[in-house]
């Protein structure tokens, strides 16, 4: 298991079917980092234990995509259920956490919730940009 990035408009998904518009999977964390930085996914499923670089290293590398207006949700998957690992993941920008073995239905529901949250955030951000343009236009009017 590695990092999975899902992209596409979350609103196009049919609730309850568990499908995404487009999913890419990388088993090499270095490739996953590059994909996240260039592709602009709507969601990242991230395994904690991977070769070459663990999930915390991936989080650090994609920090710019987690901060600011991007609001990239990360769901971390791991067999490590220690409180310290969960705290470190959540402090590092992870939005949700699933411990292996996990229930597939629970995973789909969590993914849908994260995608819905991202979609709502994106909609509000676009509305704010439109409002800012309108206000700026009014300031220019005599």
PDB file of C-alpha atoms in Angstrom:
ATOM      1  CA  UNK A   1       0.000   0.000   0.000  1.00  0.00           C
ATOM      2  CA  UNK A   2       1.235   3.464  -0.734  1.00  0.00           C
ATOM      3  CA  UNK A   3      -0.301   6.814  -1.430  1.00  0.00           C
ATOM      4  CA  UNK A   4      -3.502   7.189  -3.399  1.00  0.00           C
ATOM      5  CA  UNK A   5      -4.616  10.480  -4.855  1.00  0.00           C
ATOM      6  CA  UNK A   6      -8.175  11.096  -5.956  1.00  0.00           C
ATOM      7  CA  UNK A   7      -9.164  14.008  -8.132  1.00  0.00           C
ATOM      8  CA  UNK A   8     -12.184  15.277  -9.990  1.00  0.00           C
ATOM      9  CA  UNK A   9     -15.229  17.172  -8.911  1.00  0.00           C
ATOM     10  CA  UNK A  10     -16.576  15.551  -5.782  1.00  0.00           C
ATOM     11  CA  UNK A  11     -20.066  16.786  -6.674  1.00  0.00           C
ATOM     12  CA  UNK A  12     -20.103  14.461  -9.686  1.00  0.00           C
ATOM     13  CA  UNK A  13     -19.903  11.421  -7.426  1.00  0.00           C
ATOM     14  CA  UNK A  14     -23.045   9.481  -6.686  1.00  0.00           C
ATOM     15  CA  UNK A  15     -23.440   9.195  -2.946  1.00  0.00           C
ATOM     16  CA  UNK A  16     -23.467   5.618  -1.702  1.00  0.00           C
ATOM     17  CA  UNK A  17     -21.627   4.156  -4.701  1.00  0.00           C
ATOM     18  CA  UNK A  18     -18.154   4.853  -3.343  1.00  0.00           C
ATOM     19  CA  UNK A  19     -16.782   5.897  -6.742  1.00  0.00           C
ATOM     20  CA  UNK A  20     -14.452   8.731  -7.657  1.00  0.00           C
ATOM     21  CA  UNK A  21     -13.974  10.438 -10.975  1.00  0.00           C
ATOM     22  CA  UNK A  22     -10.266   9.580 -11.208  1.00  0.00           C
ATOM     23  CA  UNK A  23      -7.900   7.692  -8.895  1.00  0.00           C
ATOM     24  CA  UNK A  24      -4.136   7.321  -9.138  1.00  0.00           C
ATOM     25  CA  UNK A  25      -2.074   5.027  -6.956  1.00  0.00           C
ATOM     26  CA  UNK A  26       1.626   5.195  -6.244  1.00  0.00           C
ATOM     27  CA  UNK A  27       3.610   2.632  -4.266  1.00  0.00           C
ATOM     28  CA  UNK A  28       6.752   4.794  -4.285  1.00  0.00           C
ATOM     29  CA  UNK A  29       6.338   7.765  -1.918  1.00  0.00           C
ATOM     30  CA  UNK A  30       8.682   9.881  -4.056  1.00  0.00           C
ATOM     31  CA  UNK A  31       6.345   9.445  -7.030  1.00  0.00           C
ATOM     32  CA  UNK A  32       3.332  10.178  -4.824  1.00  0.00           C
ATOM     33  CA  UNK A  33       4.905  13.452  -3.700  1.00  0.00           C
ATOM     34  CA  UNK A  34       5.534  14.487  -7.295  1.00  0.00           C
ATOM     35  CA  UNK A  35       1.994  13.525  -8.283  1.00  0.00           C
ATOM     36  CA  UNK A  36       0.438  15.525  -5.447  1.00  0.00           C
ATOM     37  CA  UNK A  37       2.563  18.555  -6.294  1.00  0.00           C
ATOM     38  CA  UNK A  38       1.660  18.512  -9.994  1.00  0.00           C
ATOM     39  CA  UNK A  39      -1.792  16.945 -10.216  1.00  0.00           C
ATOM     40  CA  UNK A  40      -3.803  18.857  -7.612  1.00  0.00           C
ATOM     41  CA  UNK A  41      -5.821  16.000  -6.097  1.00  0.00           C
ATOM     42  CA  UNK A  42      -8.997  16.397  -4.058  1.00  0.00           C
ATOM     43  CA  UNK A  43      -7.975  13.726  -1.543  1.00  0.00           C
ATOM     44  CA  UNK A  44      -4.866  11.840  -0.476  1.00  0.00           C
ATOM     45  CA  UNK A  45      -5.000   8.375   1.097  1.00  0.00           C
ATOM     46  CA  UNK A  46      -1.645   7.911   2.751  1.00  0.00           C
ATOM     47  CA  UNK A  47      -0.116   4.812   4.300  1.00  0.00           C
ATOM     48  CA  UNK A  48       2.142   5.521   7.262  1.00  0.00           C
ATOM     49  CA  UNK A  49       4.687   2.763   6.599  1.00  0.00           C
ATOM     50  CA  UNK A  50       6.166   2.830   3.091  1.00  0.00           C
ATOM     51  CA  UNK A  51       9.631   2.141   1.701  1.00  0.00           C
ATOM     52  CA  UNK A  52      12.129   5.003   1.231  1.00  0.00           C
ATOM     53  CA  UNK A  53       9.957   7.544   3.067  1.00  0.00           C
ATOM     54  CA  UNK A  54       7.197   7.111   5.641  1.00  0.00           C
ATOM     55  CA  UNK A  55       3.879   8.936   5.680  1.00  0.00           C
ATOM     56  CA  UNK A  56       5.240  11.648   7.967  1.00  0.00           C
ATOM     57  CA  UNK A  57       7.997  12.365   5.443  1.00  0.00           C
ATOM     58  CA  UNK A  58       5.397  12.599   2.674  1.00  0.00           C
ATOM     59  CA  UNK A  59       3.328  15.012   4.779  1.00  0.00           C
ATOM     60  CA  UNK A  60       6.364  17.228   5.285  1.00  0.00           C
ATOM     61  CA  UNK A  61       7.150  17.209   1.550  1.00  0.00           C
ATOM     62  CA  UNK A  62       3.604  18.209   0.573  1.00  0.00           C
ATOM     63  CA  UNK A  63       3.191  20.802   3.349  1.00  0.00           C
ATOM     64  CA  UNK A  64       2.512  23.649   0.822  1.00  0.00           C
ATOM     65  CA  UNK A  65      -0.452  21.681  -0.577  1.00  0.00           C
ATOM     66  CA  UNK A  66      -1.872  21.218   2.930  1.00  0.00           C
ATOM     67  CA  UNK A  67      -1.667  24.867   3.953  1.00  0.00           C
ATOM     68  CA  UNK A  68      -3.437  27.949   2.701  1.00  0.00           C
ATOM     69  CA  UNK A  69      -6.366  27.799   0.315  1.00  0.00           C
ATOM     70  CA  UNK A  70      -5.725  24.352  -1.133  1.00  0.00           C
ATOM     71  CA  UNK A  71      -7.422  22.471   1.727  1.00  0.00           C
ATOM     72  CA  UNK A  72      -6.150  19.048   0.596  1.00  0.00           C
ATOM     73  CA  UNK A  73      -7.648  16.433   2.932  1.00  0.00           C
ATOM     74  CA  UNK A  74      -5.386  13.534   3.904  1.00  0.00           C
ATOM     75  CA  UNK A  75      -6.699  10.216   5.241  1.00  0.00           C
ATOM     76  CA  UNK A  76      -3.905   8.218   6.871  1.00  0.00           C
ATOM     77  CA  UNK A  77      -4.077   4.432   6.855  1.00  0.00           C
ATOM     78  CA  UNK A  78      -1.912   2.421   9.244  1.00  0.00           C
ATOM     79  CA  UNK A  79      -1.738  -0.603  11.507  1.00  0.00           C
ATOM     80  CA  UNK A  80      -0.108   1.593  14.174  1.00  0.00           C
ATOM     81  CA  UNK A  81      -2.903   2.540  16.543  1.00  0.00           C
ATOM     82  CA  UNK A  82      -0.785   4.283  19.182  1.00  0.00           C
ATOM     83  CA  UNK A  83      -2.017   7.601  20.489  1.00  0.00           C
ATOM     84  CA  UNK A  84       1.353   9.203  19.716  1.00  0.00           C
ATOM     85  CA  UNK A  85       1.130   8.208  16.043  1.00  0.00           C
ATOM     86  CA  UNK A  86      -2.415   9.543  15.763  1.00  0.00           C
ATOM     87  CA  UNK A  87      -1.444  12.812  17.454  1.00  0.00           C
ATOM     88  CA  UNK A  88       1.603  13.249  15.228  1.00  0.00           C
ATOM     89  CA  UNK A  89      -0.449  12.542  12.094  1.00  0.00           C
ATOM     90  CA  UNK A  90      -3.247  14.933  13.036  1.00  0.00           C
ATOM     91  CA  UNK A  91      -0.751  17.640  14.052  1.00  0.00           C
ATOM     92  CA  UNK A  92       1.003  17.130  10.707  1.00  0.00           C
ATOM     93  CA  UNK A  93      -2.088  17.931   8.659  1.00  0.00           C
ATOM     94  CA  UNK A  94      -3.960  14.625   8.445  1.00  0.00           C
ATOM     95  CA  UNK A  95      -7.732  15.192   8.516  1.00  0.00           C
ATOM     96  CA  UNK A  96      -8.771  11.625   9.328  1.00  0.00           C
ATOM     97  CA  UNK A  97      -7.177   8.381  10.437  1.00  0.00           C
ATOM     98  CA  UNK A  98      -8.074   4.721   9.799  1.00  0.00           C
ATOM     99  CA  UNK A  99      -6.417   1.834  11.608  1.00  0.00           C
ATOM    100  CA  UNK A 100      -5.847  -1.416   9.698  1.00  0.00           C
ATOM    101  CA  UNK A 101      -7.578  -3.684   9.303  1.00  0.00           C
ATOM    102  CA  UNK A 102     -10.401  -1.292   8.580  1.00  0.00           C
ATOM    103  CA  UNK A 103     -13.982  -1.800   7.505  1.00  0.00           C
ATOM    104  CA  UNK A 104     -14.416  -1.020   3.790  1.00  0.00           C
ATOM    105  CA  UNK A 105     -17.787   0.660   4.302  1.00  0.00           C
ATOM    106  CA  UNK A 106     -16.358   2.892   7.017  1.00  0.00           C
ATOM    107  CA  UNK A 107     -13.463   3.805   4.716  1.00  0.00           C
ATOM    108  CA  UNK A 108     -15.838   4.751   1.878  1.00  0.00           C
ATOM    109  CA  UNK A 109     -17.986   6.839   4.231  1.00  0.00           C
ATOM    110  CA  UNK A 110     -14.947   8.681   5.576  1.00  0.00           C
ATOM    111  CA  UNK A 111     -13.691   9.291   2.030  1.00  0.00           C
ATOM    112  CA  UNK A 112     -17.086  10.622   0.967  1.00  0.00           C
ATOM    113  CA  UNK A 113     -17.187  12.934   3.992  1.00  0.00           C
ATOM    114  CA  UNK A 114     -13.707  14.298   3.239  1.00  0.00           C
ATOM    115  CA  UNK A 115     -14.581  14.841  -0.428  1.00  0.00           C
ATOM    116  CA  UNK A 116     -17.840  16.560   0.475  1.00  0.00           C
ATOM    117  CA  UNK A 117     -15.985  18.818   2.915  1.00  0.00           C
ATOM    118  CA  UNK A 118     -13.435  19.691   0.213  1.00  0.00           C
ATOM    119  CA  UNK A 119     -16.211  20.401  -2.286  1.00  0.00           C
ATOM    120  CA  UNK A 120     -17.957  22.741   0.158  1.00  0.00           C
ATOM    121  CA  UNK A 121     -14.682  24.478   0.974  1.00  0.00           C
ATOM    122  CA  UNK A 122     -13.930  24.941  -2.729  1.00  0.00           C
ATOM    123  CA  UNK A 123     -17.415  26.342  -3.394  1.00  0.00           C
ATOM    124  CA  UNK A 124     -17.094  28.866  -0.567  1.00  0.00           C
ATOM    125  CA  UNK A 125     -13.601  29.860  -1.733  1.00  0.00           C
ATOM    126  CA  UNK A 126     -14.894  30.497  -5.285  1.00  0.00           C
ATOM    127  CA  UNK A 127     -17.843  32.520  -3.957  1.00  0.00           C
ATOM    128  CA  UNK A 128     -15.468  34.607  -1.845  1.00  0.00           C
ATOM    129  CA  UNK A 129     -13.296  35.295  -4.894  1.00  0.00           C
ATOM    130  CA  UNK A 130     -16.370  36.467  -6.847  1.00  0.00           C
ATOM    131  CA  UNK A 131     -17.437  38.724  -3.997  1.00  0.00           C
ATOM    132  CA  UNK A 132     -13.944  40.212  -3.775  1.00  0.00           C
ATOM    133  CA  UNK A 133     -14.031  40.935  -7.529  1.00  0.00           C
ATOM    134  CA  UNK A 134     -17.426  42.636  -7.194  1.00  0.00           C
ATOM    135  CA  UNK A 135     -16.245  44.757  -4.280  1.00  0.00           C
ATOM    136  CA  UNK A 136     -13.064  45.708  -6.148  1.00  0.00           C
ATOM    137  CA  UNK A 137     -15.182  46.646  -9.195  1.00  0.00           C
ATOM    138  CA  UNK A 138     -17.435  48.881  -7.111  1.00  0.00           C
ATOM    139  CA  UNK A 139     -14.446  50.680  -5.626  1.00  0.00           C
ATOM    140  CA  UNK A 140     -13.320  51.599  -9.150  1.00  0.00           C
ATOM    141  CA  UNK A 141     -16.724  53.033 -10.139  1.00  0.00           C
ATOM    142  CA  UNK A 142     -17.051  56.867  -9.906  1.00  0.00           C
TER     143      UNK A 142
END
